[in-house]
Every structure is written in C-alpha cells, then in structure tokens.
PDB file of C-alpha atoms in Angstrom:
ATOM      1  CA  LEU A 153     -27.326  16.514  11.775  1.00 58.00           C
ATOM      2  CA  CYS A 154     -26.631  13.133  13.368  1.00 76.00           C
ATOM      3  CA  MET A 155     -23.788  12.212  11.012  1.00 76.00           C
ATOM      4  CA  MET A 156     -21.956  15.514  11.468  1.00 78.00           C
ATOM      5  CA  ARG A 157     -22.434  15.433  15.236  1.00 82.00           C
ATOM      6  CA  ASN A 158     -21.194  11.834  15.366  1.00 87.00           C
ATOM      7  CA  LEU A 159     -18.065  12.776  13.419  1.00 89.00           C
ATOM      8  CA  GLU A 160     -17.347  15.520  15.945  1.00 90.00           C
ATOM      9  CA  ILE A 161     -17.804  13.102  18.847  1.00 91.00           C
ATOM     10  CA  GLU A 162     -15.637  10.470  17.124  1.00 94.00           C
ATOM     11  CA  ARG A 163     -12.821  12.958  16.568  1.00 95.00           C
ATOM     12  CA  LEU A 164     -12.994  14.129  20.165  1.00 95.00           C
ATOM     13  CA  GLY A 165     -12.836  10.507  21.319  1.00 96.00           C
ATOM     14  CA  LEU A 166      -9.798   9.833  19.145  1.00 97.00           C
ATOM     15  CA  ALA A 167      -8.131  12.962  20.539  1.00 98.00           C
ATOM     16  CA  ALA A 168      -8.781  11.602  24.040  1.00 98.00           C
ATOM     17  CA  MET A 169      -7.118   8.336  23.002  1.00 98.00           C
ATOM     18  CA  GLY A 170      -4.080  10.391  22.012  1.00 98.00           C
ATOM     19  CA  LEU A 171      -4.079  11.907  25.494  1.00 98.00           C
ATOM     20  CA  GLY A 172      -4.081   8.448  27.036  1.00 98.00           C
ATOM     21  CA  ILE A 173      -1.173   7.343  24.863  1.00 98.00           C
ATOM     22  CA  ALA A 174       0.813  10.443  25.769  1.00 98.00           C
ATOM     23  CA  ARG A 175       0.057  10.134  29.484  1.00 98.00           C
ATOM     24  CA  ARG A 176       1.137   6.494  29.537  1.00 98.00           C
ATOM     25  CA  SER A 177       4.300   7.333  27.591  1.00 98.00           C
ATOM     26  CA  ILE A 178       5.192  10.097  30.048  1.00 98.00           C
ATOM     27  CA  ASN A 179       4.619   7.800  33.016  1.00 98.00           C
ATOM     28  CA  VAL A 180       6.844   5.125  31.469  1.00 97.00           C
ATOM     29  CA  MET A 181       9.562   7.721  30.758  1.00 97.00           C
ATOM     30  CA  LYS A 182       9.400   9.044  34.319  1.00 98.00           C
ATOM     31  CA  GLY A 183       9.565   5.596  35.857  1.00 97.00           C
ATOM     32  CA  TYR A 184      12.441   4.447  33.684  1.00 96.00           C
ATOM     33  CA  ALA A 185      14.416   7.674  34.127  1.00 97.00           C
ATOM     34  CA  ASN A 186      14.036   7.404  37.912  1.00 97.00           C
ATOM     35  CA  GLU A 187      15.098   3.728  38.015  1.00 96.00           C
ATOM     36  CA  ARG A 188      17.834   3.534  35.395  1.00 95.00           C
ATOM     37  CA  SER A 189      21.357   4.835  35.996  1.00 94.00           C
ATOM     38  CA  ALA A 190      24.154   5.675  33.576  1.00 95.00           C
ATOM     39  CA  PHE A 191      27.643   6.837  34.494  1.00 96.00           C
ATOM     40  CA  GLY A 192      26.689   6.626  38.166  1.00 96.00           C
ATOM     41  CA  LYS A 193      23.706   8.999  37.883  1.00 97.00           C
ATOM     42  CA  LYS A 194      19.978   8.528  37.396  1.00 97.00           C
ATOM     43  CA  LEU A 195      18.860   9.173  33.824  1.00 97.00           C
ATOM     44  CA  PHE A 196      16.565  11.898  35.164  1.00 97.00           C
ATOM     45  CA  SER A 197      19.645  13.956  36.064  1.00 97.00           C
ATOM     46  CA  PHE A 198      20.688  14.301  32.401  1.00 97.00           C
ATOM     47  CA  GLY A 199      19.543  17.456  30.623  1.00 97.00           C
ATOM     48  CA  GLN A 200      18.441  15.745  27.417  1.00 97.00           C
ATOM     49  CA  VAL A 201      16.205  13.324  29.309  1.00 98.00           C
ATOM     50  CA  GLN A 202      14.798  16.213  31.355  1.00 98.00           C
ATOM     51  CA  SER A 203      14.068  18.082  28.135  1.00 98.00           C
ATOM     52  CA  LEU A 204      12.280  15.137  26.505  1.00 98.00           C
ATOM     53  CA  ILE A 205      10.096  14.513  29.533  1.00 98.00           C
ATOM     54  CA  SER A 206       9.305  18.145  30.336  1.00 98.00           C
ATOM     55  CA  LYS A 207       8.378  19.024  26.718  1.00 98.00           C
ATOM     56  CA  SER A 208       6.184  15.932  26.604  1.00 98.00           C
ATOM     57  CA  TYR A 209       4.393  16.996  29.766  1.00 98.00           C
ATOM     58  CA  ALA A 210       3.781  20.544  28.507  1.00 98.00           C
ATOM     59  CA  GLU A 211       2.412  19.290  25.180  1.00 98.00           C
ATOM     60  CA  TYR A 212       0.245  16.718  26.946  1.00 98.00           C
ATOM     61  CA  MET A 213      -1.243  19.395  29.209  1.00 98.00           C
ATOM     62  CA  ALA A 214      -1.944  21.680  26.227  1.00 98.00           C
ATOM     63  CA  GLY A 215      -3.776  18.864  24.458  1.00 98.00           C
ATOM     64  CA  ARG A 216      -5.627  17.966  27.625  1.00 98.00           C
ATOM     65  CA  SER A 217      -6.856  21.539  28.008  1.00 98.00           C
ATOM     66  CA  TYR A 218      -8.021  21.620  24.381  1.00 98.00           C
ATOM     67  CA  VAL A 219      -9.852  18.288  24.633  1.00 98.00           C
ATOM     68  CA  TYR A 220     -11.457  19.017  28.005  1.00 98.00           C
ATOM     69  CA  GLY A 221     -12.495  22.482  26.842  1.00 97.00           C
ATOM     70  CA  LEU A 222     -14.217  21.116  23.754  1.00 95.00           C
ATOM     71  CA  ALA A 223     -15.796  18.221  25.660  1.00 95.00           C
ATOM     72  CA  ASN A 224     -17.193  20.683  28.200  1.00 94.00           C
ATOM     73  CA  SER A 225     -18.720  22.940  25.553  1.00 91.00           C
ATOM     74  CA  LEU A 226     -19.972  20.255  23.150  1.00 86.00           C
ATOM     75  CA  ASP A 227     -23.734  20.380  22.600  1.00 80.00           C
ATOM     76  CA  LEU A 228     -24.866  16.836  21.850  1.00 79.00           C
ATOM     77  CA  ASN A 229     -28.161  18.102  20.392  1.00 77.00           C
ATOM     78  CA  SER A 230     -26.537  20.020  17.557  1.00 72.00           C
ATOM     79  CA  TYR A 231     -23.413  20.207  15.463  1.00 70.00           C
ATOM     80  CA  GLY A 232     -21.091  23.050  14.579  1.00 76.00           C
ATOM     81  CA  ASN A 233     -17.973  22.167  16.510  1.00 80.00           C
ATOM     82  CA  GLY A 234     -16.147  20.796  13.480  1.00 89.00           C
ATOM     83  CA  LEU A 235     -13.257  23.252  13.641  1.00 92.00           C
ATOM     84  CA  ASP A 236     -12.291  22.266  17.170  1.00 94.00           C
ATOM     85  CA  ALA A 237     -13.205  18.602  16.753  1.00 94.00           C
ATOM     86  CA  ASP A 238     -10.765  18.495  13.839  1.00 96.00           C
ATOM     87  CA  GLY A 239      -8.280  20.609  15.801  1.00 97.00           C
ATOM     88  CA  THR A 240      -8.240  18.429  18.911  1.00 97.00           C
ATOM     89  CA  LYS A 241      -7.801  15.276  16.867  1.00 97.00           C
ATOM     90  CA  LEU A 242      -5.102  16.833  14.677  1.00 97.00           C
ATOM     91  CA  TYR A 243      -3.149  18.172  17.656  1.00 98.00           C
ATOM     92  CA  CYS A 244      -3.499  15.187  19.983  1.00 98.00           C
ATOM     93  CA  ALA A 245      -2.764  12.520  17.365  1.00 97.00           C
ATOM     94  CA  ASN A 246       0.482  14.216  16.410  1.00 97.00           C
ATOM     95  CA  MET A 247       1.336  15.022  20.028  1.00 98.00           C
ATOM     96  CA  ALA A 248       0.818  11.385  21.062  1.00 98.00           C
ATOM     97  CA  LYS A 249       3.140  10.184  18.320  1.00 98.00           C
ATOM     98  CA  VAL A 250       5.840  12.705  19.236  1.00 98.00           C
ATOM     99  CA  VAL A 251       5.578  11.911  22.963  1.00 98.00           C
ATOM    100  CA  SER A 252       5.658   8.141  22.401  1.00 98.00           C
ATOM    101  CA  ASP A 253       8.647   8.619  20.088  1.00 97.00           C
ATOM    102  CA  ARG A 254      10.405  10.489  22.897  1.00 98.00           C
ATOM    103  CA  ALA A 255       9.604   7.607  25.239  1.00 97.00           C
ATOM    104  CA  ILE A 256      11.329   5.224  22.836  1.00 96.00           C
ATOM    105  CA  GLN A 257      14.325   7.580  22.861  1.00 96.00           C
ATOM    106  CA  VAL A 258      14.480   7.750  26.666  1.00 96.00           C
ATOM    107  CA  LEU A 259      14.280   3.972  26.988  1.00 95.00           C
ATOM    108  CA  GLY A 260      16.927   3.474  24.311  1.00 92.00           C
ATOM    109  CA  GLY A 261      17.039  -0.109  23.033  1.00 86.00           C
ATOM    110  CA  TYR A 262      14.370  -1.150  25.508  1.00 86.00           C
ATOM    111  CA  GLY A 263      11.962   1.301  23.911  1.00 87.00           C
ATOM    112  CA  TYR A 264      12.098  -0.653  20.688  1.00 84.00           C
ATOM    113  CA  VAL A 265      11.282  -4.111  22.014  1.00 84.00           C
ATOM    114  CA  GLY A 266       7.889  -5.559  22.814  1.00 79.00           C
ATOM    115  CA  GLU A 267       8.771  -6.187  26.477  1.00 82.00           C
ATOM    116  CA  TYR A 268       8.100  -2.486  27.139  1.00 82.00           C
ATOM    117  CA  THR A 269       4.848  -0.869  26.063  1.00 91.00           C
ATOM    118  CA  VAL A 270       6.206   2.235  24.355  1.00 93.00           C
ATOM    119  CA  GLU A 271       6.753   0.590  20.969  1.00 93.00           C
ATOM    120  CA  ARG A 272       3.063  -0.388  20.925  1.00 94.00           C
ATOM    121  CA  LEU A 273       2.059   3.073  22.101  1.00 96.00           C
ATOM    122  CA  TRP A 274       3.962   4.582  19.154  1.00 95.00           C
ATOM    123  CA  ARG A 275       2.154   2.260  16.708  1.00 95.00           C
ATOM    124  CA  ASP A 276      -1.209   3.114  18.263  1.00 96.00           C
ATOM    125  CA  ALA A 277      -0.400   6.836  18.041  1.00 96.00           C
ATOM    126  CA  LYS A 278       0.559   6.519  14.385  1.00 96.00           C
ATOM    127  CA  LEU A 279      -2.799   4.905  13.672  1.00 95.00           C
ATOM    128  CA  LEU A 280      -4.545   7.939  15.207  1.00 95.00           C
ATOM    129  CA  GLU A 281      -3.024  10.096  12.454  1.00 93.00           C
ATOM    130  CA  ILE A 282      -4.871   7.953   9.900  1.00 94.00           C
ATOM    131  CA  GLY A 283      -8.044   6.630  11.557  1.00 90.00           C
ATOM    132  CA  GLY A 284     -11.045   8.941  11.845  1.00 90.00           C
ATOM    133  CA  GLY A 285      -9.652  11.090   9.054  1.00 91.00           C
ATOM    134  CA  THR A 286      -6.066  11.738   8.079  1.00 93.00           C
ATOM    135  CA  ASN A 287      -4.155  14.728   9.391  1.00 93.00           C
ATOM    136  CA  GLU A 288      -4.351  16.240   5.919  1.00 95.00           C
ATOM    137  CA  SER A 289      -8.152  15.974   5.849  1.00 94.00           C
ATOM    138  CA  HIS A 290      -8.387  17.704   9.235  1.00 95.00           C
ATOM    139  CA  GLU A 291      -6.086  20.468   8.022  1.00 95.00           C
ATOM    140  CA  LYS A 292      -8.261  20.937   4.929  1.00 96.00           C
ATOM    141  CA  ASN A 293     -11.455  20.994   7.003  1.00 94.00           C
ATOM    142  CA  MET A 294     -10.006  23.474   9.464  1.00 94.00           C
ATOM    143  CA  ALA A 295      -8.734  25.788   6.711  1.00 96.00           C
ATOM    144  CA  ARG A 296     -12.192  25.735   5.105  1.00 94.00           C
ATOM    145  CA  ASP A 297     -13.913  26.543   8.404  1.00 93.00           C
ATOM    146  CA  LEU A 298     -11.423  29.300   9.239  1.00 94.00           C
ATOM    147  CA  SER A 299     -11.856  30.903   5.797  1.00 95.00           C
ATOM    148  CA  ARG A 300     -15.605  31.062   6.395  1.00 93.00           C
ATOM    149  CA  MET A 301     -15.292  32.508   9.890  1.00 90.00           C
ATOM    150  CA  ASP A 302     -16.769  36.011   9.917  1.00 92.00           C
ATOM    151  CA  HIS A 303     -15.178  37.127  13.193  1.00 92.00           C
ATOM    152  CA  ASP A 304     -11.720  37.455  14.682  1.00 93.00           C
ATOM    153  CA  LEU A 305     -10.384  34.808  17.036  1.00 89.00           C
ATOM    154  CA  GLU A 306     -10.881  35.644  20.705  1.00 86.00           C
TER     155      GLU A 306
END
C-alpha cells in the first residue's frame, strides 16, 4: 500500500515540477519577446513567436488542470490513482520539454547559452522524462490499467 501510494505521489510531484519548468519558460519567452526588437518591431508582433508562446500557454494550462485535478482527488490513505499519476507525469514531462524547447527557439542564440535560464530548463525537463520512470514505462502502465478498466471513460 505505502509503496504504491508513494509512487503515485512521486509522479504527481514530478508532474508539478514539469509545470514549474513550463511556467518559467513561458515567462522568459514573454519577457524576451516584449523587450527584443527585430526589423523595427517587437518580437511579440511576429506570428511565429505568437504561435510558440500561445501554444505553450495552452499546453501548460491543460497540464495544470490535470495535475491540480489529480492532486485534489488524491486519497493519501489509499492507492489506486496509478493511471492518472502516470498520465500527469507523462503529459507534463513531455510538455515541459516542448515548452522549454520553444523558449530556446524564441530566444534564438541566447536560448542556448548559460546566461539565460532556458537551456537549463530544457535539461531539467529532459530529466523528467527519465526520472521517476521513463515515458515508456508510464505508457505501458497506463495501457495495462486502461485494458483492465471495466467502464467507459466519462
């Protein structure tokens, strides 16, 4: 009981770390795109930059809803939330890496150097795909749990 419950809590915590990485990446993108100009216009006025930032925000909010929903419903006296514990970690780890990768893209060459934080955020996000169980192990666990589910999704 304790080991399974602790794995669920660990995976939820790692998903929350992914949220933090994504949020910080979005804030860095926003700040840089509002400060930096190219061709006489703020970077935020370019469609590609708008797309990168807006998609990142939408994905962040989806992950946030998933994590907060699971955290709110988690019963610390039992286990049985493995499907969503795996799901939040799988989604948020990948989302954090994609969002931090977009931040590197928005910052251009600055995104790749240690002076800005986004290169570290990308490395931290990549580690989330490995630590606490690889993405592949979460996919396997989720497929197993879904195959055993005796009811339709709501």
